[in-house]
Amino acid sequence: MGIFHDKAAIVTGGSRGIGREIVLMLAANGADVAFTYHSNAEAAVALCKEVEKIGRKVLAVKVDSRDFEKAKAMIDAAKQAFGRLDILVNNAGIIRDKALMMMTKDEWLEVIDTNLNGIFNFTRNAIVGFLKQKSGSIVNITSVSGVAGMARQTNYAASKSGIIGFTKSLAKEVAAYNIRVNAVAPGFVETDMISGFKDEHRKAILAQIPLARLGSTADVAGAVKFLLSPSADFITGQTIVVDGGLFIQ
Amino acid sequence: MQDLNTEIRDIIAVIIEKKPEEITPDARFFEDLGVDSMMALEILAAIEKKYKISIPEEKLAQLTTLNQTIAVAKEYMSQTNG
């Protein structure tokens, strides 16, 4: 029996990268997991098979995080399928990196709408159930970019800083209802998001990381696991930075 | 139905920490009785639990007085019963 035995979880942006690792971590620790995906149906189907192999229920739904009504329908579907909901991991996010002077309004809005408004859409639709049952745990995936700032990421960093403010405020608002809200801020993690970086850029990044490697998706899922687990029962409103020491305050 | 009205009034009284007689049928929850949105949600959840019904959260905005709350509860109790 895992630490999330018979709990039910939702992970947004679950088909690839960090989200996928979180889905597998939750299932491996006993949870039924519903996840959203945006475009890669093949990856979503493959992940469903892996979760079923672990012996947990799984539900994959194609949802654009920007769509409030679809987020609501997805949460209702997960509750219907699993009979409950205990955990929400807001992971879905995109990048449209560019120097501000070159950034279009659409590139700004798309990132804010997906990363920040998306968190509102899912959390708003999950929170009433959590309040009613007087339990629930939420982890929002932000970024070291939102903590320390990163050149060419004004849109992304603004969305990720917004997530940290959201996390702190909601944590205060719902603590009395036994609901915890925390965030994890990954640094550079080996995912599709940075696979397009040139070798020189990768070397330059590695030179800045004290632990001298890129993070793995498992490094991030480990921090999420801790925050969702009973070991973190007295922790809320916090952001754990998982970046190999890149940004040490 | 008197029993149902009294039961719901008593549920609300416990949640908002008022005497049952203060909750007159048309006293306004927010303006007259100091109910906040979290209390309204607790009222909804308590009624759902007591009568084993499910009330959509969109109905929260309609829980503005005792009479209104009873009306919403009755609406969903009749659905459950058939």
Tab-separated table of C-alpha atoms in Angstrom:
chain	number	residue	atom	x	y	z
A	1	MET	CA	0.000	0.000	0.000
A	2	GLY	CA	1.467	3.317	-1.068
A	3	ILE	CA	1.199	6.653	0.675
A	4	PHE	CA	-1.587	7.702	-1.706
A	5	HIS	CA	-3.489	4.428	-1.432
A	6	ASP	CA	-7.045	4.769	-2.754
A	7	LYS	CA	-6.724	8.525	-3.207
A	8	ALA	CA	-7.772	10.103	-6.473
A	9	ALA	CA	-5.691	12.703	-8.263
A	10	ILE	CA	-5.802	15.036	-11.241
A	11	VAL	CA	-2.638	16.103	-13.051
A	12	THR	CA	-2.872	18.720	-15.792
A	13	GLY	CA	-0.496	18.418	-18.713
A	14	GLY	CA	0.128	14.804	-17.785
A	15	SER	CA	1.094	13.081	-20.994
A	16	ARG	CA	4.713	14.152	-21.242
A	17	GLY	CA	7.720	15.386	-19.279
A	18	ILE	CA	7.277	16.352	-15.643
A	19	GLY	CA	3.513	15.766	-15.709
A	20	ARG	CA	3.949	12.223	-16.970
A	21	GLU	CA	6.435	11.459	-14.215
A	22	ILE	CA	4.011	12.833	-11.616
A	23	VAL	CA	1.180	10.678	-12.990
A	24	LEU	CA	3.385	7.571	-12.705
A	25	MET	CA	4.613	8.544	-9.226
A	26	LEU	CA	1.042	8.952	-7.969
A	27	ALA	CA	-0.088	5.643	-9.479
A	28	ALA	CA	2.966	3.816	-8.152
A	29	ASN	CA	2.053	5.098	-4.693
A	30	GLY	CA	-1.529	3.864	-4.874
A	31	ALA	CA	-3.569	6.691	-6.409
A	32	ASP	CA	-6.064	6.604	-9.265
A	33	VAL	CA	-5.061	9.346	-11.672
A	34	ALA	CA	-6.866	11.470	-14.228
A	35	PHE	CA	-4.687	13.621	-16.430
A	36	THR	CA	-5.180	16.152	-19.196
A	37	TYR	CA	-3.254	16.353	-22.410
A	38	HIS	CA	-3.322	18.964	-25.114
A	39	SER	CA	-2.109	17.486	-28.372
A	40	ASN	CA	-0.219	14.229	-27.994
A	41	ALA	CA	-2.947	11.553	-27.893
A	42	GLU	CA	-0.434	8.799	-28.603
A	43	ALA	CA	1.610	9.680	-25.514
A	44	ALA	CA	-1.592	9.877	-23.465
A	45	VAL	CA	-2.703	6.403	-24.531
A	46	ALA	CA	0.750	4.966	-23.787
A	47	LEU	CA	0.679	6.511	-20.309
A	48	CYS	CA	-2.806	5.119	-19.634
A	49	LYS	CA	-1.480	1.645	-20.394
A	50	GLU	CA	1.421	2.140	-17.995
A	51	VAL	CA	-0.871	3.247	-15.179
A	52	GLU	CA	-3.197	0.306	-15.796
A	53	LYS	CA	-0.181	-1.994	-15.625
A	54	ILE	CA	0.527	-0.603	-12.155
A	55	GLY	CA	-3.038	-1.598	-11.263
A	56	ARG	CA	-4.641	1.799	-10.782
A	57	LYS	CA	-7.557	3.434	-12.561
A	58	VAL	CA	-6.657	6.086	-15.097
A	59	LEU	CA	-8.517	8.660	-17.152
A	60	ALA	CA	-7.016	10.807	-19.919
A	61	VAL	CA	-8.943	13.807	-21.220
A	62	LYS	CA	-7.966	16.216	-23.972
A	63	VAL	CA	-8.356	19.650	-22.398
A	64	ASP	CA	-6.968	23.040	-23.258
A	65	SER	CA	-6.207	24.542	-19.833
A	66	ARG	CA	-7.545	27.874	-21.071
A	67	ASP	CA	-11.055	26.448	-21.262
A	68	PHE	CA	-12.892	26.903	-17.945
A	69	GLU	CA	-15.896	24.778	-18.900
A	70	LYS	CA	-13.772	21.892	-20.154
A	71	ALA	CA	-11.729	22.014	-16.942
A	72	LYS	CA	-14.979	21.735	-14.984
A	73	ALA	CA	-16.220	18.835	-17.104
A	74	MET	CA	-12.893	17.055	-16.688
A	75	ILE	CA	-12.989	17.359	-12.899
A	76	ASP	CA	-16.588	16.114	-12.832
A	77	ALA	CA	-15.584	13.163	-15.024
A	78	ALA	CA	-12.703	12.271	-12.698
A	79	LYS	CA	-14.983	12.398	-9.647
A	80	GLN	CA	-17.479	10.227	-11.471
A	81	ALA	CA	-14.829	7.689	-12.491
A	82	PHE	CA	-13.024	7.473	-9.153
A	83	GLY	CA	-15.823	8.385	-6.740
A	84	ARG	CA	-13.668	11.022	-5.082
A	85	LEU	CA	-10.946	13.634	-5.564
A	86	ASP	CA	-8.115	14.311	-3.123
A	87	ILE	CA	-5.187	15.715	-5.080
A	88	LEU	CA	-4.756	18.346	-7.784
A	89	VAL	CA	-1.418	18.905	-9.493
A	90	ASN	CA	-1.477	21.927	-11.798
A	91	ASN	CA	1.365	21.192	-14.162
A	92	ALA	CA	0.219	22.219	-17.650
A	93	GLY	CA	2.401	24.942	-19.067
A	94	ILE	CA	3.928	26.274	-22.253
A	95	ILE	CA	6.847	28.498	-23.225
A	96	ARG	CA	7.067	31.084	-25.988
A	97	ASP	CA	10.522	32.472	-25.205
A	98	LYS	CA	11.528	35.703	-26.854
A	99	ALA	CA	13.125	39.021	-25.982
A	100	LEU	CA	10.403	41.402	-24.888
A	101	MET	CA	11.168	43.776	-27.748
A	102	MET	CA	10.322	40.982	-30.204
A	103	MET	CA	7.394	39.452	-28.312
A	104	THR	CA	3.946	39.721	-29.858
A	105	LYS	CA	0.858	40.348	-27.808
A	106	ASP	CA	-0.397	36.884	-28.771
A	107	GLU	CA	2.789	35.263	-27.431
A	108	TRP	CA	2.315	37.134	-24.181
A	109	LEU	CA	-1.360	36.279	-23.851
A	110	GLU	CA	-1.046	32.637	-24.850
A	111	VAL	CA	1.476	31.957	-22.078
A	112	ILE	CA	-0.409	33.880	-19.397
A	113	ASP	CA	-3.707	32.305	-20.417
A	114	THR	CA	-2.407	28.739	-20.442
A	115	ASN	CA	-0.067	28.828	-17.447
A	116	LEU	CA	-1.796	31.222	-15.066
A	117	ASN	CA	-5.463	31.296	-16.065
A	118	GLY	CA	-5.246	27.525	-16.499
A	119	ILE	CA	-4.455	27.173	-12.810
A	120	PHE	CA	-7.481	29.264	-11.958
A	121	ASN	CA	-9.673	27.141	-14.224
A	122	PHE	CA	-8.760	23.834	-12.603
A	123	THR	CA	-8.373	24.992	-9.021
A	124	ARG	CA	-11.603	26.992	-9.048
A	125	ASN	CA	-13.476	23.928	-10.221
A	126	ALA	CA	-11.845	21.593	-7.679
A	127	ILE	CA	-11.853	23.811	-4.611
A	128	VAL	CA	-15.544	23.613	-3.688
A	129	GLY	CA	-15.351	19.824	-3.442
A	130	PHE	CA	-12.222	20.081	-1.300
A	131	LEU	CA	-13.892	22.671	0.958
A	132	LYS	CA	-16.961	20.479	1.369
A	133	GLN	CA	-14.973	17.388	2.278
A	134	LYS	CA	-12.599	19.430	4.419
A	135	SER	CA	-9.528	17.861	2.860
A	136	GLY	CA	-7.429	18.165	-0.245
A	137	SER	CA	-3.926	18.863	-1.387
A	138	ILE	CA	-2.830	21.020	-4.290
A	139	VAL	CA	0.625	21.340	-5.824
A	140	ASN	CA	1.266	23.929	-8.509
A	141	ILE	CA	4.252	23.563	-10.796
A	142	THR	CA	5.891	26.945	-11.150
A	143	SER	CA	9.484	27.570	-12.238
A	144	VAL	CA	12.782	28.964	-11.054
A	145	SER	CA	12.083	31.533	-13.763
A	146	GLY	CA	9.152	32.776	-11.671
A	147	VAL	CA	11.312	32.936	-8.544
A	148	ALA	CA	14.516	34.466	-9.912
A	149	GLY	CA	13.568	35.739	-13.385
A	150	MET	CA	15.075	34.622	-16.662
A	151	ALA	CA	15.988	36.659	-19.734
A	152	ARG	CA	13.692	36.075	-22.745
A	153	GLN	CA	10.982	34.706	-20.479
A	154	THR	CA	9.037	37.775	-19.355
A	155	ASN	CA	5.753	36.094	-20.289
A	156	TYR	CA	6.652	32.736	-18.745
A	157	ALA	CA	8.235	34.265	-15.620
A	158	ALA	CA	5.233	36.546	-15.095
A	159	SER	CA	2.873	33.561	-15.310
A	160	LYS	CA	5.034	31.512	-12.954
A	161	SER	CA	5.432	34.337	-10.396
A	162	GLY	CA	1.667	34.702	-10.570
A	163	ILE	CA	1.333	31.047	-9.657
A	164	ILE	CA	3.448	31.588	-6.546
A	165	GLY	CA	1.224	34.483	-5.413
A	166	PHE	CA	-1.845	32.383	-6.139
A	167	THR	CA	-0.376	29.507	-4.100
A	168	LYS	CA	0.377	31.676	-1.069
A	169	SER	CA	-3.002	33.407	-1.094
A	170	LEU	CA	-5.064	30.263	-1.567
A	171	ALA	CA	-3.034	28.475	1.120
A	172	LYS	CA	-4.109	31.145	3.622
A	173	GLU	CA	-7.695	31.112	2.398
A	174	VAL	CA	-8.338	27.378	2.716
A	175	ALA	CA	-6.001	26.248	5.504
A	176	ALA	CA	-8.882	26.212	7.983
A	177	TYR	CA	-10.515	23.571	5.795
A	178	ASN	CA	-7.556	21.194	5.991
A	179	ILE	CA	-6.509	21.959	2.428
A	180	ARG	CA	-2.841	22.510	1.686
A	181	VAL	CA	-1.545	24.422	-1.319
A	182	ASN	CA	2.126	24.355	-2.275
A	183	ALA	CA	4.317	24.853	-5.308
A	184	VAL	CA	7.376	23.248	-6.845
A	185	ALA	CA	9.754	25.369	-8.910
A	186	PRO	CA	11.938	23.269	-11.188
A	187	GLY	CA	15.094	24.713	-12.699
A	188	PHE	CA	16.471	23.204	-15.902
A	189	VAL	CA	14.979	19.749	-16.281
A	190	GLU	CA	15.643	17.281	-19.090
A	191	THR	CA	12.299	17.491	-20.933
A	192	ASP	CA	10.961	18.298	-24.387
A	193	MET	CA	10.756	21.905	-23.246
A	194	ILE	CA	14.539	22.297	-23.322
A	195	SER	CA	15.478	19.554	-25.782
A	196	GLY	CA	15.643	22.183	-28.503
A	197	PHE	CA	18.452	24.108	-26.804
A	198	LYS	CA	21.741	24.303	-28.697
A	199	ASP	CA	24.795	22.507	-27.245
A	200	GLU	CA	26.522	25.774	-26.353
A	201	HIS	CA	23.421	26.949	-24.527
A	202	ARG	CA	23.232	23.657	-22.614
A	203	LYS	CA	26.906	23.934	-21.629
A	204	ALA	CA	26.390	27.481	-20.432
A	205	ILE	CA	23.443	26.343	-18.329
A	206	LEU	CA	25.344	23.414	-16.808
A	207	ALA	CA	28.192	25.732	-15.827
A	208	GLN	CA	25.745	27.666	-13.644
A	209	ILE	CA	24.294	24.665	-11.817
A	210	PRO	CA	26.256	23.817	-8.629
A	211	LEU	CA	25.147	20.162	-8.748
A	212	ALA	CA	26.508	20.123	-12.328
A	213	ARG	CA	23.685	18.305	-14.087
A	214	LEU	CA	20.270	18.947	-15.488
A	215	GLY	CA	17.383	17.880	-13.316
A	216	SER	CA	15.369	14.781	-14.102
A	217	THR	CA	11.601	14.583	-14.135
A	218	ALA	CA	11.964	12.208	-11.176
A	219	ASP	CA	13.736	14.953	-9.201
A	220	VAL	CA	10.645	17.130	-9.606
A	221	ALA	CA	8.144	14.332	-8.965
A	222	GLY	CA	10.027	13.558	-5.740
A	223	ALA	CA	9.365	17.048	-4.404
A	224	VAL	CA	5.709	16.823	-5.469
A	225	LYS	CA	5.408	13.468	-3.710
A	226	PHE	CA	6.786	14.945	-0.513
A	227	LEU	CA	4.437	17.947	-0.572
A	228	LEU	CA	1.381	15.757	-1.193
A	229	SER	CA	2.366	13.195	1.435
A	230	PRO	CA	1.533	13.159	5.149
A	231	SER	CA	5.195	14.076	5.788
A	232	ALA	CA	4.269	17.587	4.654
A	233	ASP	CA	1.062	17.871	6.682
A	234	PHE	CA	2.328	21.040	8.398
A	235	ILE	CA	3.563	22.706	5.206
A	236	THR	CA	1.392	25.048	3.149
A	237	GLY	CA	1.922	28.089	0.955
A	238	GLN	CA	5.510	27.118	0.213
A	239	THR	CA	7.531	26.847	-2.969
A	240	ILE	CA	10.239	24.184	-3.104
A	241	VAL	CA	12.919	25.028	-5.656
A	242	VAL	CA	14.276	21.934	-7.429
A	243	ASP	CA	17.152	23.319	-9.481
A	244	GLY	CA	20.433	21.731	-8.403
A	245	GLY	CA	21.374	24.939	-6.618
A	246	LEU	CA	21.058	27.195	-9.689
A	247	PHE	CA	19.184	29.760	-7.670
A	248	ILE	CA	20.135	29.766	-4.010
A	249	GLN	CA	18.495	32.544	-2.017
B	1	MET	CA	-42.873	19.990	6.310
B	2	GLN	CA	-42.616	21.960	9.519
B	3	ASP	CA	-40.012	19.445	10.631
B	4	LEU	CA	-37.899	19.979	7.561
B	5	ASN	CA	-38.035	23.750	7.990
B	6	THR	CA	-37.007	23.452	11.614
B	7	GLU	CA	-34.240	20.988	10.836
B	8	ILE	CA	-32.737	23.220	8.172
B	9	ARG	CA	-33.016	26.250	10.420
B	10	ASP	CA	-31.200	24.366	13.163
B	11	ILE	CA	-28.457	23.231	10.777
B	12	ILE	CA	-27.911	26.830	9.711
B	13	ALA	CA	-27.964	28.071	13.316
B	14	VAL	CA	-25.130	25.745	14.289
B	15	ILE	CA	-22.987	26.755	11.311
B	16	ILE	CA	-23.446	30.510	11.621
B	17	GLU	CA	-23.434	30.414	15.429
B	18	LYS	CA	-26.766	32.200	15.907
B	19	LYS	CA	-29.845	31.274	17.927
B	20	PRO	CA	-32.405	29.447	15.732
B	21	GLU	CA	-35.063	32.089	16.452
B	22	GLU	CA	-32.820	34.785	14.993
B	23	ILE	CA	-33.017	33.034	11.625
B	24	THR	CA	-36.423	34.229	10.509
B	25	PRO	CA	-37.711	32.894	7.168
B	26	ASP	CA	-36.721	35.979	5.216
B	27	ALA	CA	-33.746	37.332	7.192
B	28	ARG	CA	-30.992	37.933	4.644
B	29	PHE	CA	-28.007	35.674	5.332
B	30	PHE	CA	-25.293	38.042	4.199
B	31	GLU	CA	-26.708	41.435	5.164
B	32	ASP	CA	-28.682	40.582	8.324
B	33	LEU	CA	-26.997	37.495	9.736
B	34	GLY	CA	-23.329	38.000	8.832
B	35	VAL	CA	-23.029	34.806	6.815
B	36	ASP	CA	-19.920	34.670	4.620
B	37	SER	CA	-19.313	32.607	1.475
B	38	MET	CA	-17.520	29.834	3.363
B	39	MET	CA	-20.437	29.523	5.796
B	40	ALA	CA	-22.852	29.354	2.857
B	41	LEU	CA	-20.830	26.477	1.459
B	42	GLU	CA	-20.882	24.727	4.827
B	43	ILE	CA	-24.663	25.109	4.935
B	44	LEU	CA	-24.921	23.567	1.478
B	45	ALA	CA	-22.587	20.709	2.409
B	46	ALA	CA	-24.420	20.037	5.682
B	47	ILE	CA	-27.794	19.870	3.916
B	48	GLU	CA	-26.373	17.539	1.261
B	49	LYS	CA	-25.039	15.243	3.966
B	50	LYS	CA	-28.157	15.277	6.127
B	51	TYR	CA	-30.596	14.542	3.295
B	52	LYS	CA	-28.184	12.536	1.134
B	53	ILE	CA	-28.719	14.783	-1.858
B	54	SER	CA	-26.361	16.543	-4.233
B	55	ILE	CA	-26.831	20.261	-4.861
B	56	PRO	CA	-24.761	21.844	-7.650
B	57	GLU	CA	-22.449	24.610	-6.475
B	58	GLU	CA	-24.159	27.001	-8.910
B	59	LYS	CA	-27.056	26.972	-6.448
B	60	LEU	CA	-24.876	28.552	-3.752
B	61	ALA	CA	-25.859	32.024	-4.898
B	62	GLN	CA	-29.504	31.169	-4.196
B	63	LEU	CA	-28.894	30.388	-0.537
B	64	THR	CA	-29.716	33.897	0.617
B	65	THR	CA	-32.452	33.309	3.201
B	66	LEU	CA	-33.861	30.402	5.191
B	67	ASN	CA	-36.879	30.224	2.880
B	68	GLN	CA	-34.686	30.171	-0.208
B	69	THR	CA	-32.461	27.494	1.290
B	70	ILE	CA	-35.464	25.321	2.091
B	71	ALA	CA	-36.738	25.781	-1.462
B	72	VAL	CA	-33.412	24.671	-2.947
B	73	ALA	CA	-33.219	21.670	-0.607
B	74	LYS	CA	-36.790	20.627	-1.500
B	75	GLU	CA	-36.038	20.945	-5.213
B	76	TYR	CA	-33.215	18.399	-4.989
B	77	MET	CA	-34.965	16.144	-2.478
B	78	SER	CA	-37.884	15.751	-4.874
B	79	GLN	CA	-35.454	14.896	-7.686
B	80	THR	CA	-33.830	12.205	-5.575
B	81	ASN	CA	-37.170	10.761	-4.575
B	82	GLY	CA	-38.257	10.287	-8.018
